[in-house]
PDB file of C-alpha atoms in Angstrom:
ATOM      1  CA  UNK V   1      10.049  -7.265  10.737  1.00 46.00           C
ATOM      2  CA  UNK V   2      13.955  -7.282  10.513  1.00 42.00           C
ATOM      3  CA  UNK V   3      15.343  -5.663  13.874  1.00 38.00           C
ATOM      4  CA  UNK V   4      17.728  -3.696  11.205  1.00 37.00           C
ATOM      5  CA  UNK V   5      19.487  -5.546   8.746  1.00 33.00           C
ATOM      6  CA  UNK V   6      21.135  -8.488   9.874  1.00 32.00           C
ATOM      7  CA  UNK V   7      18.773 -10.024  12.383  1.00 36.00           C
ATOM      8  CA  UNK V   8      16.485 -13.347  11.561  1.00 35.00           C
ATOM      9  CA  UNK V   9      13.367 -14.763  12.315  1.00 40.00           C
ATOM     10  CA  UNK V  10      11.221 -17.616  11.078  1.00 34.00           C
ATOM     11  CA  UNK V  11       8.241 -16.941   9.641  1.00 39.00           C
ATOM     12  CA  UNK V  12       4.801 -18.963  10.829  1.00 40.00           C
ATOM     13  CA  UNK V  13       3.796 -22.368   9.362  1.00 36.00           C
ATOM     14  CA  UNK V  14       1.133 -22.801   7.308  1.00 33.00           C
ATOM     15  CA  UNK V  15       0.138 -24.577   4.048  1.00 40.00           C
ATOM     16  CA  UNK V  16       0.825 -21.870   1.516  1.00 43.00           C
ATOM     17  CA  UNK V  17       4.016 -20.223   2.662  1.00 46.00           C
ATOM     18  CA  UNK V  18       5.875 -16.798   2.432  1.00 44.00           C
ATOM     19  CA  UNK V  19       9.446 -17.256   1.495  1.00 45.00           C
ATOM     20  CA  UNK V  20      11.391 -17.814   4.667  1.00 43.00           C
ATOM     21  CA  UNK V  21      13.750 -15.232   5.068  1.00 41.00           C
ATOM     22  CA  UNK V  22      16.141 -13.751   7.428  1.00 39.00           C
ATOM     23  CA  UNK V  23      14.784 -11.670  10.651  1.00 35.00           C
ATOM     24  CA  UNK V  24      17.544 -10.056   9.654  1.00 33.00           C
ATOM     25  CA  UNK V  25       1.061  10.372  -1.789  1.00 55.00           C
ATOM     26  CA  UNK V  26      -1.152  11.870   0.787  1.00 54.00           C
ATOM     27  CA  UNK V  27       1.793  12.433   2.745  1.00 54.00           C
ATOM     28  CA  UNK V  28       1.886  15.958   3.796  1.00 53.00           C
ATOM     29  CA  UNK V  29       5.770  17.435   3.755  1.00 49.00           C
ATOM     30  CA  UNK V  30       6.853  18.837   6.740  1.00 50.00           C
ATOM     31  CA  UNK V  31      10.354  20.621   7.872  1.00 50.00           C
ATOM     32  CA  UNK V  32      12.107  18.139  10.197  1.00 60.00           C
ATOM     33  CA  UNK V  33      14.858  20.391  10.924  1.00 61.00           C
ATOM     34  CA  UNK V  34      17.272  18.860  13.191  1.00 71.00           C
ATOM     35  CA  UNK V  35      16.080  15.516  12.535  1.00 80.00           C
ATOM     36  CA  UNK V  36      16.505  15.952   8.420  1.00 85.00           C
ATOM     37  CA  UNK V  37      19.590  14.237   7.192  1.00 90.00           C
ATOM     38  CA  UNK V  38      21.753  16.034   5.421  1.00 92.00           C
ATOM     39  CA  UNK V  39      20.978  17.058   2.220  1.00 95.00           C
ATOM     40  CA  UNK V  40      24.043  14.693   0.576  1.00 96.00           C
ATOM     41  CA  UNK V  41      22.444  11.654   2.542  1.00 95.00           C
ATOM     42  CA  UNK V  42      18.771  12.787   1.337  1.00 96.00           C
ATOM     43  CA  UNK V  43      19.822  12.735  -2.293  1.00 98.00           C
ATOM     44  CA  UNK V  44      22.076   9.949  -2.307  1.00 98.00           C
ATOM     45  CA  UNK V  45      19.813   7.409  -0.433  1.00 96.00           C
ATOM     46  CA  UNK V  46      16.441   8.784  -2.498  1.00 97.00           C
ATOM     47  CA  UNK V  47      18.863   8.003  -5.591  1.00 98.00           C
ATOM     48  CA  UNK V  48      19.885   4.442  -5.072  1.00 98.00           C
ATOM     49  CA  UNK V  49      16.477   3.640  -3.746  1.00 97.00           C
ATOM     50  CA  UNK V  50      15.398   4.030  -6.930  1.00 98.00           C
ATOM     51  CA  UNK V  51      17.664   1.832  -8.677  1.00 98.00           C
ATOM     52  CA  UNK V  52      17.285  -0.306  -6.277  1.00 97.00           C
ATOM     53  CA  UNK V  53      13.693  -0.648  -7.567  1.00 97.00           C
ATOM     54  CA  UNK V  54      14.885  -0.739 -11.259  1.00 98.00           C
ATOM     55  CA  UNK V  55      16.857  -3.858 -10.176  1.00 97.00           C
ATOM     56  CA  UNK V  56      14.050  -5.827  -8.226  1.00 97.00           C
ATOM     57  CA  UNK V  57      11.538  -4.774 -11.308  1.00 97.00           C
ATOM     58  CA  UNK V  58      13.980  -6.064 -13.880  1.00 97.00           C
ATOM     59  CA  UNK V  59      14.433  -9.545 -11.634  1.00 95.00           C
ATOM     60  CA  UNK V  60      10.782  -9.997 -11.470  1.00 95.00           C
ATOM     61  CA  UNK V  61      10.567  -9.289 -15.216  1.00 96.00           C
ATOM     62  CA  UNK V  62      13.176 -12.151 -15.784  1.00 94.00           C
ATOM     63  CA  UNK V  63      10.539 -14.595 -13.714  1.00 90.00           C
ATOM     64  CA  UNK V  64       7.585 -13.879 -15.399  1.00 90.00           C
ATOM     65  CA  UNK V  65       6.721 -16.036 -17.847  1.00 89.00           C
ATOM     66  CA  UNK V  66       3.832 -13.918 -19.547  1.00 92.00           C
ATOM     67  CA  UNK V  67       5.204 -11.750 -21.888  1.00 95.00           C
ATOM     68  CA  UNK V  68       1.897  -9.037 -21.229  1.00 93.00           C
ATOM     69  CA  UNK V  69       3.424  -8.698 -17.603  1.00 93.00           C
ATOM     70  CA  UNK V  70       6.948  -8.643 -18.858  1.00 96.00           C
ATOM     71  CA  UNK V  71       5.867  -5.444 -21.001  1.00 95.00           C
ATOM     72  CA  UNK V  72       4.028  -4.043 -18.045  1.00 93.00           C
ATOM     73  CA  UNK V  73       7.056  -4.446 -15.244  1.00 96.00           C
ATOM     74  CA  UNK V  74       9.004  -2.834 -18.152  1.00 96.00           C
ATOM     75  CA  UNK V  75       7.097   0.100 -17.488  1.00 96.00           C
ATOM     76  CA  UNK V  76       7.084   0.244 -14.199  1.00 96.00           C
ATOM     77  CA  UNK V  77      11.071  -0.107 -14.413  1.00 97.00           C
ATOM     78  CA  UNK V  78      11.150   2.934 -16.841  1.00 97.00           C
ATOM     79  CA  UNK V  79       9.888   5.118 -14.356  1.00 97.00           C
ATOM     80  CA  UNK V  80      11.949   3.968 -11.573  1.00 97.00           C
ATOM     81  CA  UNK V  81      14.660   4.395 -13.742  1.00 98.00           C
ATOM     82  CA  UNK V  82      13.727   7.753 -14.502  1.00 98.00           C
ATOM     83  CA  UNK V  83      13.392   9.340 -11.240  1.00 98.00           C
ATOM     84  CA  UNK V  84      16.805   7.538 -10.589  1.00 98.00           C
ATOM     85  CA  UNK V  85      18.669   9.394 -13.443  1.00 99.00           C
ATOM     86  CA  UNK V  86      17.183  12.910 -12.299  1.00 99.00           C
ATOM     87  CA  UNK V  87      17.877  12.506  -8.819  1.00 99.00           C
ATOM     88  CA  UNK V  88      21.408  11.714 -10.261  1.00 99.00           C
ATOM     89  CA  UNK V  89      21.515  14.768 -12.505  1.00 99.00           C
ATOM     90  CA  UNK V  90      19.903  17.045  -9.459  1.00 99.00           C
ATOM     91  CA  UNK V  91      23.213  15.948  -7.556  1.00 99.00           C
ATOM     92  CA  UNK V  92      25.526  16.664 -10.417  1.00 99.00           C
ATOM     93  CA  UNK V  93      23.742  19.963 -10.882  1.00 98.00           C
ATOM     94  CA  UNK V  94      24.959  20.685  -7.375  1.00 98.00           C
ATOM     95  CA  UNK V  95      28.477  19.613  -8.193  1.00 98.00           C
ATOM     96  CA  UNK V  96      28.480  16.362  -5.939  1.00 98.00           C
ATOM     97  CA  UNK V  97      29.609  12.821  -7.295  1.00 98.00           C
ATOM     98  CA  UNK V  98      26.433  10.673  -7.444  1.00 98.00           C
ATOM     99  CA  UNK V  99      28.512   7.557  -6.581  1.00 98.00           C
ATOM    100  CA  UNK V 100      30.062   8.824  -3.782  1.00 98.00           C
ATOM    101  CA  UNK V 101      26.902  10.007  -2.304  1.00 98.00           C
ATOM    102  CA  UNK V 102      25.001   6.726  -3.252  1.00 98.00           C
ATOM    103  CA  UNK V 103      27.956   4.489  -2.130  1.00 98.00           C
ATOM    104  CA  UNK V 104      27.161   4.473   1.918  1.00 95.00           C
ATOM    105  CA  UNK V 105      23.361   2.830   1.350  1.00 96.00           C
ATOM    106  CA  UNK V 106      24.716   0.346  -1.398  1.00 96.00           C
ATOM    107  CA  UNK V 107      25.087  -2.515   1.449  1.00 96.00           C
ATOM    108  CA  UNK V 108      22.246  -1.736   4.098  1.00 95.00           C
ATOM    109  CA  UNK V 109      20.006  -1.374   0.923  1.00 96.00           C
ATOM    110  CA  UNK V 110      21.184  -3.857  -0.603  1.00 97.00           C
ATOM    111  CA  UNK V 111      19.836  -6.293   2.425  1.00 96.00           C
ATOM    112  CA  UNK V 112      16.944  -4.789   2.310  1.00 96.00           C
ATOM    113  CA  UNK V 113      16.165  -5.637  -0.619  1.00 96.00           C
ATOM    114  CA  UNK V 114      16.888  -9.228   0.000  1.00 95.00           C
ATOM    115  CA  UNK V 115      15.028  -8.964   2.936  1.00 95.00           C
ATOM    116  CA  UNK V 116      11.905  -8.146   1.435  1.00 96.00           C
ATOM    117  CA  UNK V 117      12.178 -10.077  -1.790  1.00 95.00           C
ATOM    118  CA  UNK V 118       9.412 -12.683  -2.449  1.00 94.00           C
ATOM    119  CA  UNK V 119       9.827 -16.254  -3.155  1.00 93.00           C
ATOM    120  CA  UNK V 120       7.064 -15.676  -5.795  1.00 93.00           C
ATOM    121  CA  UNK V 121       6.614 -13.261  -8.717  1.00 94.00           C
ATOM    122  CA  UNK V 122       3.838 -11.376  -7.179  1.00 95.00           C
ATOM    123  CA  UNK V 123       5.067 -11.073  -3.539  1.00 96.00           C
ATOM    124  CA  UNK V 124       8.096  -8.756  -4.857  1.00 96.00           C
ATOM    125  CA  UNK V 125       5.233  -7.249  -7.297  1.00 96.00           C
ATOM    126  CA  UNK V 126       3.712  -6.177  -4.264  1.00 97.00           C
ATOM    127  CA  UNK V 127       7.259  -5.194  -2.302  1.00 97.00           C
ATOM    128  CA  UNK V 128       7.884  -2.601  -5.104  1.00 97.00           C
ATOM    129  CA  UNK V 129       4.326  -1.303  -4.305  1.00 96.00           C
ATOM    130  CA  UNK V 130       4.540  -1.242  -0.516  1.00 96.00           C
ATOM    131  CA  UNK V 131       8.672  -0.235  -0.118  1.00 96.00           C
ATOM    132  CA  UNK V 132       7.681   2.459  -3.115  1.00 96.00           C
ATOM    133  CA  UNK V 133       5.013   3.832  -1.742  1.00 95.00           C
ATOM    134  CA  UNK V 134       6.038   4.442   1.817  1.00 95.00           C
ATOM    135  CA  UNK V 135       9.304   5.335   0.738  1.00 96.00           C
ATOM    136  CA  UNK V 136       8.701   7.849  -1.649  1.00 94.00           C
ATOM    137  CA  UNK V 137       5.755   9.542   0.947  1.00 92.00           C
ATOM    138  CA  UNK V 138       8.463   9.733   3.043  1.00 93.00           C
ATOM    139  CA  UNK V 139      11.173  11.108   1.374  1.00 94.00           C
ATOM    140  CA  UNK V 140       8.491  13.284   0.239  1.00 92.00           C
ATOM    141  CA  UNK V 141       8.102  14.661   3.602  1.00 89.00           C
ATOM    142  CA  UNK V 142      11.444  15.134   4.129  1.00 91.00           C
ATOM    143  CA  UNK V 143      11.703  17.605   0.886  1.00 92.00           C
ATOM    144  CA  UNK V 144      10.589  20.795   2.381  1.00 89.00           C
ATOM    145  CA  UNK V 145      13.746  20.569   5.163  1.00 89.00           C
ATOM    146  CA  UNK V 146      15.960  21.338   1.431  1.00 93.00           C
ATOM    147  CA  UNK V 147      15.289  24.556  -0.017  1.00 93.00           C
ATOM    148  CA  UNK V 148      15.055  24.777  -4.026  1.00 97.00           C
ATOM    149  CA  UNK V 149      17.134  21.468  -3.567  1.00 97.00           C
ATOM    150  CA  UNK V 150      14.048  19.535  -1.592  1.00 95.00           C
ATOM    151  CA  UNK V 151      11.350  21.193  -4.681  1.00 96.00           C
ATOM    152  CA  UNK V 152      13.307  20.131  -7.211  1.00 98.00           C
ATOM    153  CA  UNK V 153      13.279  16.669  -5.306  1.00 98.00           C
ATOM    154  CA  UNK V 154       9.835  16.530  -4.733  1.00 97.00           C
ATOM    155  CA  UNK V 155       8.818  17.335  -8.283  1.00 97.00           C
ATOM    156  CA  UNK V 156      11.335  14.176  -9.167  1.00 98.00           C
ATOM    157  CA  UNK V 157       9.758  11.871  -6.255  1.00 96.00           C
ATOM    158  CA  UNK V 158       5.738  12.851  -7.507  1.00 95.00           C
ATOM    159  CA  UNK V 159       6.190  11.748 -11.019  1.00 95.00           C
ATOM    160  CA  UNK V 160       4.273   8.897 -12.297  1.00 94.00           C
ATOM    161  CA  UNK V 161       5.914   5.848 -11.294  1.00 93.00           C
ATOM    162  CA  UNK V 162       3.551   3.220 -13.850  1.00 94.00           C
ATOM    163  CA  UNK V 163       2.950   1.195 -10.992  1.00 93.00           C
ATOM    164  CA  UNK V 164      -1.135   1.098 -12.272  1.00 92.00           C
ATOM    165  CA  UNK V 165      -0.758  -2.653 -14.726  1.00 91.00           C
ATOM    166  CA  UNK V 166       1.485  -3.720 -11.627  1.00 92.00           C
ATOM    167  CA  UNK V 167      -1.586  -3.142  -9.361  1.00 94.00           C
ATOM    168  CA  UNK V 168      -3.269  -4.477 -12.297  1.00 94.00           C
ATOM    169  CA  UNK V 169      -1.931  -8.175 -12.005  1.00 95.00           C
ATOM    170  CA  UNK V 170      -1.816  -8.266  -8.100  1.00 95.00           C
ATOM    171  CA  UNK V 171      -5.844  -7.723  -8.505  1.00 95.00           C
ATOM    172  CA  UNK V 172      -6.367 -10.077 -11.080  1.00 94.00           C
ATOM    173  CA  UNK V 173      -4.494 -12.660  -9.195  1.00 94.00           C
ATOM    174  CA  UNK V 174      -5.896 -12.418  -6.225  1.00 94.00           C
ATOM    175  CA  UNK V 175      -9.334 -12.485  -7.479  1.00 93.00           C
ATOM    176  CA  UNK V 176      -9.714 -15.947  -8.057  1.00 84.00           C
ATOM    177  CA  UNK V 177      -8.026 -16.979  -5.284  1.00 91.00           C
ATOM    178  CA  UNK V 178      -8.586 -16.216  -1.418  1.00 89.00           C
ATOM    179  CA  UNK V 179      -5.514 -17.947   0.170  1.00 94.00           C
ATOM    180  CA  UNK V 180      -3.722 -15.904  -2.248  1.00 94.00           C
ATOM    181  CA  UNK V 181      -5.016 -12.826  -0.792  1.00 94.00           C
ATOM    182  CA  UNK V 182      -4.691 -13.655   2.487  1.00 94.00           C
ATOM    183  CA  UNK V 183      -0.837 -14.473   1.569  1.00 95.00           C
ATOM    184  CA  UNK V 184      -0.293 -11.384   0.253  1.00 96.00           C
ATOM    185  CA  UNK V 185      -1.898  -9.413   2.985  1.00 95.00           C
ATOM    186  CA  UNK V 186       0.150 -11.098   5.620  1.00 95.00           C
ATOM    187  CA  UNK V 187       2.923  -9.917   3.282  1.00 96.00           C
ATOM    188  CA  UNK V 188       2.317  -6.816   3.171  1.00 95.00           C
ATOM    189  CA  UNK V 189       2.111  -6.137   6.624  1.00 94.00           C
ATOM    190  CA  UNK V 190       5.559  -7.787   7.273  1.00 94.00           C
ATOM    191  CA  UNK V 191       6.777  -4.790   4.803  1.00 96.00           C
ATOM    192  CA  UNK V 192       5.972  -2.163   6.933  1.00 94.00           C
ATOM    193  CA  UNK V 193       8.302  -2.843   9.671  1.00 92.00           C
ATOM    194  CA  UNK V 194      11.010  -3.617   7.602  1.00 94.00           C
ATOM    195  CA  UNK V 195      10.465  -0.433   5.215  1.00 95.00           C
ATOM    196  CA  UNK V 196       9.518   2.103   8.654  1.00 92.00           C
ATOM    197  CA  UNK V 197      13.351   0.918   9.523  1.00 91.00           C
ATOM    198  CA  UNK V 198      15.043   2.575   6.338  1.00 92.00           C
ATOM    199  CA  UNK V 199      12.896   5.688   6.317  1.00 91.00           C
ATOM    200  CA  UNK V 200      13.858   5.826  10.534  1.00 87.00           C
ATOM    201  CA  UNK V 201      17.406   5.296   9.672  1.00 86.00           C
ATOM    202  CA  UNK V 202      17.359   7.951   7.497  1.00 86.00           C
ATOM    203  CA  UNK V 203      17.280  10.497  10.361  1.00 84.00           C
ATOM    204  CA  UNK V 204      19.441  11.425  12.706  1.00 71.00           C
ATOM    205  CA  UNK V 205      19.124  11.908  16.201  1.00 55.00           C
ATOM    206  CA  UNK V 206      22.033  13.684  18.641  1.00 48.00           C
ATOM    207  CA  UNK V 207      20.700  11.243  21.400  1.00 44.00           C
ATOM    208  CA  UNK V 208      20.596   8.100  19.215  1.00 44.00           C
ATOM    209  CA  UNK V 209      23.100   5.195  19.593  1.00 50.00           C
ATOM    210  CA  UNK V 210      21.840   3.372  17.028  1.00 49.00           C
ATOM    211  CA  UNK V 211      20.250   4.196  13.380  1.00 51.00           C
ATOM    212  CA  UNK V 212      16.683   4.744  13.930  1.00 51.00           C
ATOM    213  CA  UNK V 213      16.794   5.504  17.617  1.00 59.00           C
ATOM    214  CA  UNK V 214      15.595   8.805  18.388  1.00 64.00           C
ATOM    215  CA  UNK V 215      14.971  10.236  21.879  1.00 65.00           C
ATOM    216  CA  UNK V 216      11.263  10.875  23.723  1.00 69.00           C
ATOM    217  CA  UNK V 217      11.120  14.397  21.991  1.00 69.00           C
ATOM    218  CA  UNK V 218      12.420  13.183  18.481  1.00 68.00           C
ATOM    219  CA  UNK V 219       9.577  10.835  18.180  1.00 70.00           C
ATOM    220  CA  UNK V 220       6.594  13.448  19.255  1.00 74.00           C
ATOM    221  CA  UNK V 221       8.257  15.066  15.974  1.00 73.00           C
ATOM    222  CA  UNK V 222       8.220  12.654  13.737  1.00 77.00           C
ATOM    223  CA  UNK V 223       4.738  10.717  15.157  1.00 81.00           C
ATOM    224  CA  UNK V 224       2.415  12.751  13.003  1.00 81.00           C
ATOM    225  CA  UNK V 225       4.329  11.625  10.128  1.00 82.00           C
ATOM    226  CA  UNK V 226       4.625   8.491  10.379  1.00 86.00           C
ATOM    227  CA  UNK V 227       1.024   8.360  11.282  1.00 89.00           C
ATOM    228  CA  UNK V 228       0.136   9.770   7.532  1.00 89.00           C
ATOM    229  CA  UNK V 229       2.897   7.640   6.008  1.00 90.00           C
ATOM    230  CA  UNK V 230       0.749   4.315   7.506  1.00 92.00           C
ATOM    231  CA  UNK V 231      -2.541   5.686   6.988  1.00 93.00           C
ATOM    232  CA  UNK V 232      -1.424   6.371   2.795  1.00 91.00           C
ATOM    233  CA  UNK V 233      -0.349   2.437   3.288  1.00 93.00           C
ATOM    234  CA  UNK V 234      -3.458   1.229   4.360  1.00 94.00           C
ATOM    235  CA  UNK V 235      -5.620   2.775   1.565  1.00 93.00           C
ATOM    236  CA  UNK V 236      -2.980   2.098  -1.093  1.00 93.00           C
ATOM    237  CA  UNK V 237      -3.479  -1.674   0.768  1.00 94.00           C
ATOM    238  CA  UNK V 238      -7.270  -1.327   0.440  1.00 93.00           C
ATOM    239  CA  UNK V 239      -7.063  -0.400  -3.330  1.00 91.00           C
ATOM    240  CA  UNK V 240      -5.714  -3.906  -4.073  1.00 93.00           C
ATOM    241  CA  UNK V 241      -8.152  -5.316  -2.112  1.00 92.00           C
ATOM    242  CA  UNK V 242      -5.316  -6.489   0.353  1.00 93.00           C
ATOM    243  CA  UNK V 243      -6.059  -6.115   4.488  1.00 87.00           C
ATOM    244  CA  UNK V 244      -3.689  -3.497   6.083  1.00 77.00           C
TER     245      UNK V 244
END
């Protein structure tokens, strides 16, 4: 788990290793209130997430050698890049500049995504599942703190993102091959730390030095959801037949 952004670790030894890399929804919304970000920061980081996922799809899709998962990342892709261009036109219906509000999370997002990109095809396969899916719960949550705004949001965030023949190849994969699974399960819990960082940075805190930190009574607040944002990780784990 990266301590932020910028902080390294190695990762354990073993025969079939995950890329070595820096240690640098049933998700119920609720009204954070004081701990929301404002709506500019909501819109403009739920935005560049997404093409942030358009990007890692279209780099996997540039790896793959079979042209039947090439067609299916495509898809996958589509809809990322879909819910990126209507989150862009929601903040142009509101009169805002999408780049300006998408510019601040280009460079901590940007590591992210390096952070949590595979050395192989279907560890990032499985990044765009895990980051996705906790990400987009989350954000989720957060719509109800935005009025019409935060609806219009959450109708954006809930359509289909044609993850299903992405699924599709991590289960065929693994299958056949146990130390595979095992891989990607140790994977996919080293996502979760990394990914609960963004969606804590997201929020702001009056008592909080630091992105992420919030005080004693922030985090009885936000405990219950980030309780449902693991538990909606562990069954989307379970689906693909990966160990949460």
């Amino acid at each position: 788990m990266v301590r932020w952004f910028w902080q390294r670790r190695r990762p354990p030894g073993r025969i079939l290793r995950l890329r070595s890399r820096d240690e640098a929804s049933d998700v119920r919304r609720v009204d954070f209130q004081q701990l929301a970000p404002d709506v500019a920061t909501y819109l403009g980081q739920a935005a560049y997430l997404q093409l942030g996922y358009v990007e890692t799809l279209s780099s996997v899709i540039e790896r793959s050698p079979e042209l039947a998962h090439k067609e299916s990342l495509s898809r996958a892709a589509g809809a990322a890049l879909f819910k990126h261009q209507a989150l862009v036109a929601l903040i142009r219906d509101r009169g805002e500049d999408p780049l300006e509000l998408m510019l601040p999370f280009r460079e901590p997002l940007d590591a992210f995504r390096r952070a949590t990109h595979g050395i192989r095809p279907l560890e990032t396969m499985l990044t765009v599942h895990v980051t996705a899916g906790l990400l987009d719960d989350f954000y989720l949550s957060l719509s109800g703190s935005y009025g019409d705004t935060g609806r219009r949001a959450a109708a954006i965030l809930r359509a289909d993102a044609d993850r299903s023949p992405l699924v599709g190849i991590i289960t065929d994969a693994i299958a056949a091959d146990d130390e595979l699974r095992s891989l990607l399960s140790m994977w996919g819990r080293r996502l979760v730390g990394d990914t609960l960082l963004v969606a804590r940075g997201a929020l702001r805190s009056g008592a909080a030095e630091r992105p992420g930190a919030l005080d004693r009574d922030d985090e009885k607040q936000v405990e219950p959801v980030f309780t449902q944002l693991l538990g909606a990780h562990s069954r989307r784990m379970t689906g693909i037949g990966l160990d949460a």
